[in-house]
Each structure stands twice: as structure tokens, then as C-alpha cells.
Amino acid sequence: MERNSTTDVPQGSVAQLGVAHLLEGLATRWIDVIDLTTELSHSTPTLELPEPFANLIDFSLEEVSAYNQPGPYWKHHNIHTGEHIGTHVDAPVHWITGRGGKDVARIEPARLIGPALVLDVTKEVAADHDFLLDIHHIKAWESNHGPIPEGGWLLIRTGWEARADDRQQFLNNDQQGPHSPGLTVECARWIAEESSLSGIGVETVGIDGGAAAGQKPPFPAHHFLLGHDKYGVTSLRNLSKLPPVGAALIVAPLPIVGGTGSPARVLALINA
């Protein structure tokens, strides 16, 4: 296909484009913007911790005015929500291993933008809801697609998105507890201590698997990643629309001072 623009958009990954080429690519539709975010509403599935642990509140809006006496020309709401609701970022201070680390407002903006690496394990998860990603899965991905770039984000496509509109299926609890995919202890440690990743993104309600309380240490993704200044993003959608390599990820949380996390808009830029 011939380009109509007098300046060709360079080939290669979006993450390698200069700002001028990026803007031209957006204007001429040679770059697509893919929204990876779960919409926030009162029905957005949220994590449910067992007793005696306390849970966050669900998201809700409180009307303040609606073109009426409290505000005749405008409509606005108060927002009521927990930090870790829907598509959200986990900051290091969220976990005991990251205490004294960054709150969500202190995460450097450059760490929130980077190459997106999509690892597809949908077949494995379809066969085992408690599937755990291991180091060898990442090494196999690298053999096919090249080494992990500095500051990249590993997005783990599990197919869990298909459950996202049904709270019961999404949380997938039974008498033994919740069941959803996650990371092995060894994989979490490797990502935290040896990889050049900024963080990981998942389609599930949290960055750990549903049965992660029984791992040693418990919740290893939280334990190792947040303890090593790496970040997690949850409840992603539309990972099926991304290539394994070549996309750029933009993670935009609210800069909440003292915040352990924040709901976020997460976007991907891909070559059309």
C-alpha cells in the first residue's frame, strides 16, 4: 500500500518513533490507539479478601448536582472508590517489602511509558485456571521475539478478560478459595531481581494468582516486584489486539500523594 503522506512513517516498533513521527502517525492513522482499560462502575469486579481481612469499597458516584438547584448549569459527582479497583497500578509502598518506597505520585513518568511485550498463555490457562507463568515461558518468548528491552512492560495474556463482566467468573472462588493464573515464586523473583522490566500487566484482579496466599513467600509477585521498585497493572483488556512486540504502553494513574495505587487509564500504541 502506498503512503499518502509526503513524509513516510518509519518502520519498526512504535516505541522507536520520534515525537514528530508519532504525531504524524496518529494524525494519518498509521498508528492505532488501543484502550486496555476496564471501565469503572459500581459493577466493576473487585478483590474479595477472606475474613478477618478488610476489603476496599466498590466504586460509586455520589451526585452533587445535576443541572438543578445545587448546580443549575452543571452536573458533577463525588467519587467513592478504593485505590486498587478495576484497571489500577500497584505502587511499591502497597506491599510490606516496599514500605518506605515510592507512593503512586512518586513513580517517575518515564517508568510508566515503555515497550509492551505480550506473552500469550491462553491455552495453558484454559487447561488450568491455576496456571503459573515460569521463567522458561519468558525465555521461550525471548527466543522467538528477542531480548526484553530496558523499561519494558510484560503483559500476560491469559484469556481472563472474557470473564471480566461477570464478578463470579472473574474472581472464580470455590470452597478452596479463588482460582486464577499468576507467577511462580521463581519467576516473580527473576522479574524483580534480574530483568530490565518496569513492571507487568495482567488481565486478572491482581498481579498474583488466585491461590498465591499459599505460595512461599505469599503473594510473590507483590512481594518481589514491589520490593524491587517494579510495578503491576491489573484488569487489562484487549491484549488480543496487540502484537507480541512492537507496541508502546502508556500507563496513566492519578498522582495520589501517599497513594499505594490508583485506578489508571492504560493505552497501547500499535502500527496500523
Coordinates of C-alpha atoms in Angstrom, one line a residue:
M1 CA 0.0 0.0 0.0
E2 CA 1.3 3.5 -0.9
R3 CA 1.5 6.1 1.7
N4 CA -0.3 9.4 1.0
S5 CA 1.9 11.5 3.4
T6 CA 4.9 13.2 2.0
T7 CA 6.9 12.0 5.0
D8 CA 6.9 8.3 5.4
V9 CA 6.4 6.9 8.9
P10 CA 9.4 4.8 9.8
Q11 CA 9.1 1.1 10.0
G12 CA 9.6 -0.8 13.3
S13 CA 8.1 -0.5 16.7
V14 CA 6.1 2.5 17.8
A15 CA 8.3 2.8 20.8
Q16 CA 11.2 3.7 18.5
L17 CA 9.4 6.6 16.8
G18 CA 10.3 10.2 17.3
V19 CA 7.7 12.6 18.6
A20 CA 7.2 14.2 15.2
H21 CA 6.7 10.8 13.5
L22 CA 4.5 9.7 16.4
L23 CA 2.2 12.7 15.9
E24 CA 2.1 12.2 12.2
G25 CA 1.3 8.6 12.6
L26 CA -1.6 9.4 14.9
A27 CA -2.9 12.1 12.5
T28 CA -2.6 9.9 9.4
R29 CA -3.9 6.8 11.2
W30 CA -0.8 4.8 10.7
I31 CA -0.7 4.4 14.4
D32 CA -3.7 3.0 16.3
V33 CA -4.5 3.7 19.9
I34 CA -5.8 0.6 21.8
D35 CA -7.6 1.1 25.1
L36 CA -6.6 -1.6 27.5
T37 CA -8.7 -0.3 30.4
T38 CA -11.7 -1.8 32.2
E39 CA -14.5 0.8 32.6
L40 CA -15.2 1.8 36.2
S41 CA -18.7 1.5 37.6
H42 CA -20.4 0.1 40.7
S43 CA -20.4 -3.4 39.0
T44 CA -16.6 -3.5 38.3
P45 CA -15.3 -6.7 39.9
T46 CA -13.0 -6.0 42.9
L47 CA -10.8 -8.2 45.0
E48 CA -12.5 -10.0 47.9
L49 CA -10.3 -10.9 50.8
P50 CA -11.5 -13.5 53.3
E51 CA -12.1 -12.7 56.9
P52 CA -10.6 -11.3 59.1
F53 CA -9.0 -9.1 56.4
A54 CA -10.7 -5.8 55.4
N55 CA -11.8 -5.1 51.9
L56 CA -11.8 -1.9 49.9
I57 CA -15.2 -0.3 48.9
D58 CA -16.5 -0.7 45.4
F59 CA -16.5 2.2 43.0
S60 CA -19.5 4.5 43.2
L61 CA -20.6 8.1 42.2
E62 CA -22.4 10.4 44.5
E63 CA -24.4 13.1 42.7
V64 CA -23.7 16.6 44.0
S65 CA -25.7 18.5 41.3
A66 CA -27.4 17.8 38.0
Y67 CA -28.5 21.0 36.3
N68 CA -30.7 21.7 39.3
Q69 CA -30.8 24.0 42.3
P70 CA -27.5 22.7 43.8
G71 CA -25.9 23.5 40.5
P72 CA -28.1 24.9 37.8
Y73 CA -25.7 24.9 34.9
W74 CA -23.6 21.9 35.6
K75 CA -23.5 18.3 36.7
H76 CA -20.8 16.8 39.0
H77 CA -20.2 14.0 41.4
N78 CA -18.1 12.9 44.3
I79 CA -16.1 9.7 43.6
H80 CA -16.1 7.0 46.2
T81 CA -13.5 4.2 45.5
G82 CA -10.7 2.2 46.8
E83 CA -7.2 2.7 45.3
H84 CA -7.0 -0.9 43.9
I85 CA -10.1 -1.0 41.8
G86 CA -10.6 -2.1 38.2
T87 CA -7.6 -1.4 36.0
H88 CA -5.1 0.0 38.5
V89 CA -1.4 0.4 39.3
D90 CA 0.3 -1.1 42.3
A91 CA 3.0 1.2 43.7
P92 CA 5.9 -0.2 45.8
V93 CA 4.5 1.2 49.1
H94 CA 1.5 -1.0 48.6
W95 CA 3.4 -4.0 50.0
I96 CA 5.4 -4.6 53.2
T97 CA 8.5 -5.3 51.1
G98 CA 8.2 -1.9 49.5
R99 CA 7.4 0.1 52.6
G100 CA 9.5 3.3 52.5
G101 CA 9.4 3.1 48.7
K102 CA 7.5 5.2 46.2
D103 CA 3.9 6.1 46.5
V104 CA 2.0 6.3 43.3
A105 CA 2.7 10.0 42.9
R106 CA 6.4 9.4 43.1
I107 CA 6.6 6.9 40.2
E108 CA 8.7 8.5 37.5
P109 CA 6.6 9.3 34.4
A110 CA 9.3 7.7 32.2
R111 CA 8.7 4.4 34.0
L112 CA 5.0 4.5 33.1
I113 CA 5.7 4.5 29.3
G114 CA 7.6 1.8 27.6
P115 CA 7.7 -1.1 25.1
A116 CA 4.9 -3.6 25.6
L117 CA 5.7 -7.3 25.4
V118 CA 2.8 -9.6 25.1
L119 CA 3.2 -13.2 26.2
D120 CA 0.2 -15.4 25.3
V121 CA -0.6 -18.3 27.6
T122 CA -4.3 -18.6 26.9
K123 CA -4.1 -22.3 26.0
E124 CA -2.3 -23.1 29.3
V125 CA -4.8 -21.2 31.4
A126 CA -7.8 -22.7 29.6
A127 CA -6.5 -26.1 30.7
D128 CA -5.6 -25.0 34.2
H129 CA -7.1 -21.9 35.9
D130 CA -4.3 -22.0 38.5
F131 CA -1.6 -21.9 35.8
L132 CA 1.6 -20.1 36.9
L133 CA 3.9 -18.4 34.5
D134 CA 7.5 -19.5 34.9
I135 CA 10.9 -18.3 33.8
H136 CA 11.1 -20.8 31.0
H137 CA 8.0 -19.3 29.4
I138 CA 9.7 -15.9 29.3
K139 CA 12.9 -17.4 27.9
A140 CA 10.9 -19.2 25.2
W141 CA 9.3 -15.8 24.3
E142 CA 12.7 -14.2 24.1
S143 CA 13.9 -17.0 21.8
N144 CA 11.1 -16.1 19.4
H145 CA 11.0 -12.3 19.7
G146 CA 14.3 -11.1 21.0
P147 CA 15.6 -9.9 24.4
I148 CA 13.5 -7.9 26.8
P149 CA 14.1 -4.2 26.2
E150 CA 15.1 -1.8 29.1
G151 CA 12.0 -0.4 30.7
G152 CA 9.6 -2.8 29.0
W153 CA 6.3 -4.0 30.4
L154 CA 5.5 -7.7 30.3
L155 CA 1.7 -8.1 29.5
I156 CA 0.5 -11.6 30.3
R157 CA -2.4 -12.6 28.0
T158 CA -4.4 -15.3 29.8
G159 CA -7.9 -15.0 28.2
W160 CA -9.2 -14.0 31.7
E161 CA -10.7 -10.9 30.1
A162 CA -13.6 -13.0 28.8
R163 CA -14.7 -13.3 32.4
A164 CA -14.4 -9.6 33.3
D165 CA -18.1 -8.7 33.0
D166 CA -19.2 -11.4 35.4
R167 CA -17.9 -10.9 39.0
Q168 CA -18.4 -14.6 40.0
Q169 CA -16.5 -15.9 37.0
F170 CA -13.8 -13.2 37.2
L171 CA -13.0 -13.9 40.9
N172 CA -13.6 -17.6 40.4
N173 CA -14.0 -18.6 44.0
D174 CA -14.9 -22.0 45.3
Q175 CA -14.6 -23.8 48.7
Q176 CA -10.8 -23.9 48.3
G177 CA -10.6 -20.2 47.5
P178 CA -10.0 -18.2 44.3
H179 CA -8.5 -19.7 41.2
S180 CA -6.8 -17.5 38.6
P181 CA -3.4 -17.5 36.9
G182 CA -0.3 -15.9 38.3
L183 CA 3.5 -16.2 38.6
T184 CA 5.7 -18.9 40.2
V185 CA 7.9 -17.7 43.1
E186 CA 11.0 -18.2 40.9
C187 CA 9.5 -16.1 38.0
A188 CA 8.5 -13.3 40.3
R189 CA 11.9 -13.2 41.8
W190 CA 13.6 -13.3 38.4
I191 CA 11.4 -10.4 37.0
A192 CA 12.2 -8.3 40.1
E193 CA 15.9 -9.0 40.6
E194 CA 17.3 -9.9 37.1
S195 CA 15.0 -8.5 34.4
S196 CA 15.1 -4.9 33.0
L197 CA 11.3 -4.7 33.1
S198 CA 9.5 -1.8 34.6
G199 CA 6.6 -4.0 35.5
I200 CA 4.0 -6.5 34.5
G201 CA 0.3 -6.2 33.3
V202 CA -2.3 -8.9 33.8
E203 CA -6.0 -9.4 32.9
T204 CA -6.9 -10.7 36.4
V205 CA -8.0 -8.8 39.5
G206 CA -4.5 -8.8 40.9
I207 CA -0.9 -9.4 39.8
D208 CA -0.7 -12.6 41.8
G209 CA -2.6 -15.8 41.1
G210 CA -5.8 -16.6 43.0
A211 CA -4.0 -19.2 45.2
A212 CA -1.0 -17.0 45.9
A213 CA -1.6 -16.9 49.6
G214 CA -0.3 -20.5 49.7
Q215 CA 2.9 -19.7 47.9
K216 CA 6.2 -19.1 49.8
P217 CA 6.5 -16.2 50.3
P218 CA 2.8 -15.5 50.0
F219 CA 1.8 -13.3 47.0
P220 CA 5.3 -13.5 45.4
A221 CA 4.5 -11.0 42.6
H222 CA 3.7 -8.4 45.2
H223 CA 6.5 -9.5 47.4
F224 CA 9.3 -9.3 44.9
L225 CA 8.2 -6.8 42.3
L226 CA 7.0 -4.1 44.7
G227 CA 10.0 -4.7 46.9
H228 CA 12.3 -4.0 44.0
D229 CA 10.7 -0.8 42.6
K230 CA 8.8 -2.6 39.9
Y231 CA 5.1 -2.1 39.2
G232 CA 2.0 -4.0 38.4
V233 CA -1.1 -3.2 36.4
T234 CA -4.3 -5.3 36.6
S235 CA -7.6 -5.9 34.9
L236 CA -6.3 -5.2 31.4
R237 CA -8.4 -5.8 28.3
N238 CA -7.8 -6.1 24.6
L239 CA -4.4 -7.7 24.8
S240 CA -5.5 -9.9 21.9
K241 CA -5.3 -6.7 19.7
L242 CA -1.6 -6.3 20.4
P243 CA 1.4 -7.9 18.7
P244 CA 4.0 -9.8 20.7
V245 CA 6.4 -6.9 20.2
G246 CA 6.2 -3.5 18.6
A247 CA 3.6 -1.7 20.7
A248 CA 4.2 1.1 23.2
L249 CA 2.4 1.1 26.6
I250 CA 1.2 4.2 28.4
V251 CA 0.1 3.8 32.0
A252 CA -1.7 6.9 33.5
P253 CA -2.6 6.6 37.2
L254 CA -3.8 9.5 39.3
P255 CA -0.8 11.1 41.2
I256 CA -2.2 10.5 44.6
V257 CA 0.2 11.7 47.3
G258 CA 0.7 8.8 49.7
G259 CA -1.3 6.5 47.5
T260 CA -0.5 2.9 47.4
G261 CA -2.1 2.6 44.0
S262 CA -4.5 4.2 41.7
P263 CA -7.1 3.4 39.0
A264 CA -5.4 4.1 35.7
R265 CA -6.2 4.6 32.0
V266 CA -3.9 2.2 30.1
L267 CA -3.3 2.7 26.4
A268 CA -1.2 1.0 23.8
L269 CA 0.1 2.4 20.5
I270 CA 0.5 0.0 17.6
N271 CA 1.4 0.2 14.0
A272 CA -1.9 0.1 12.0

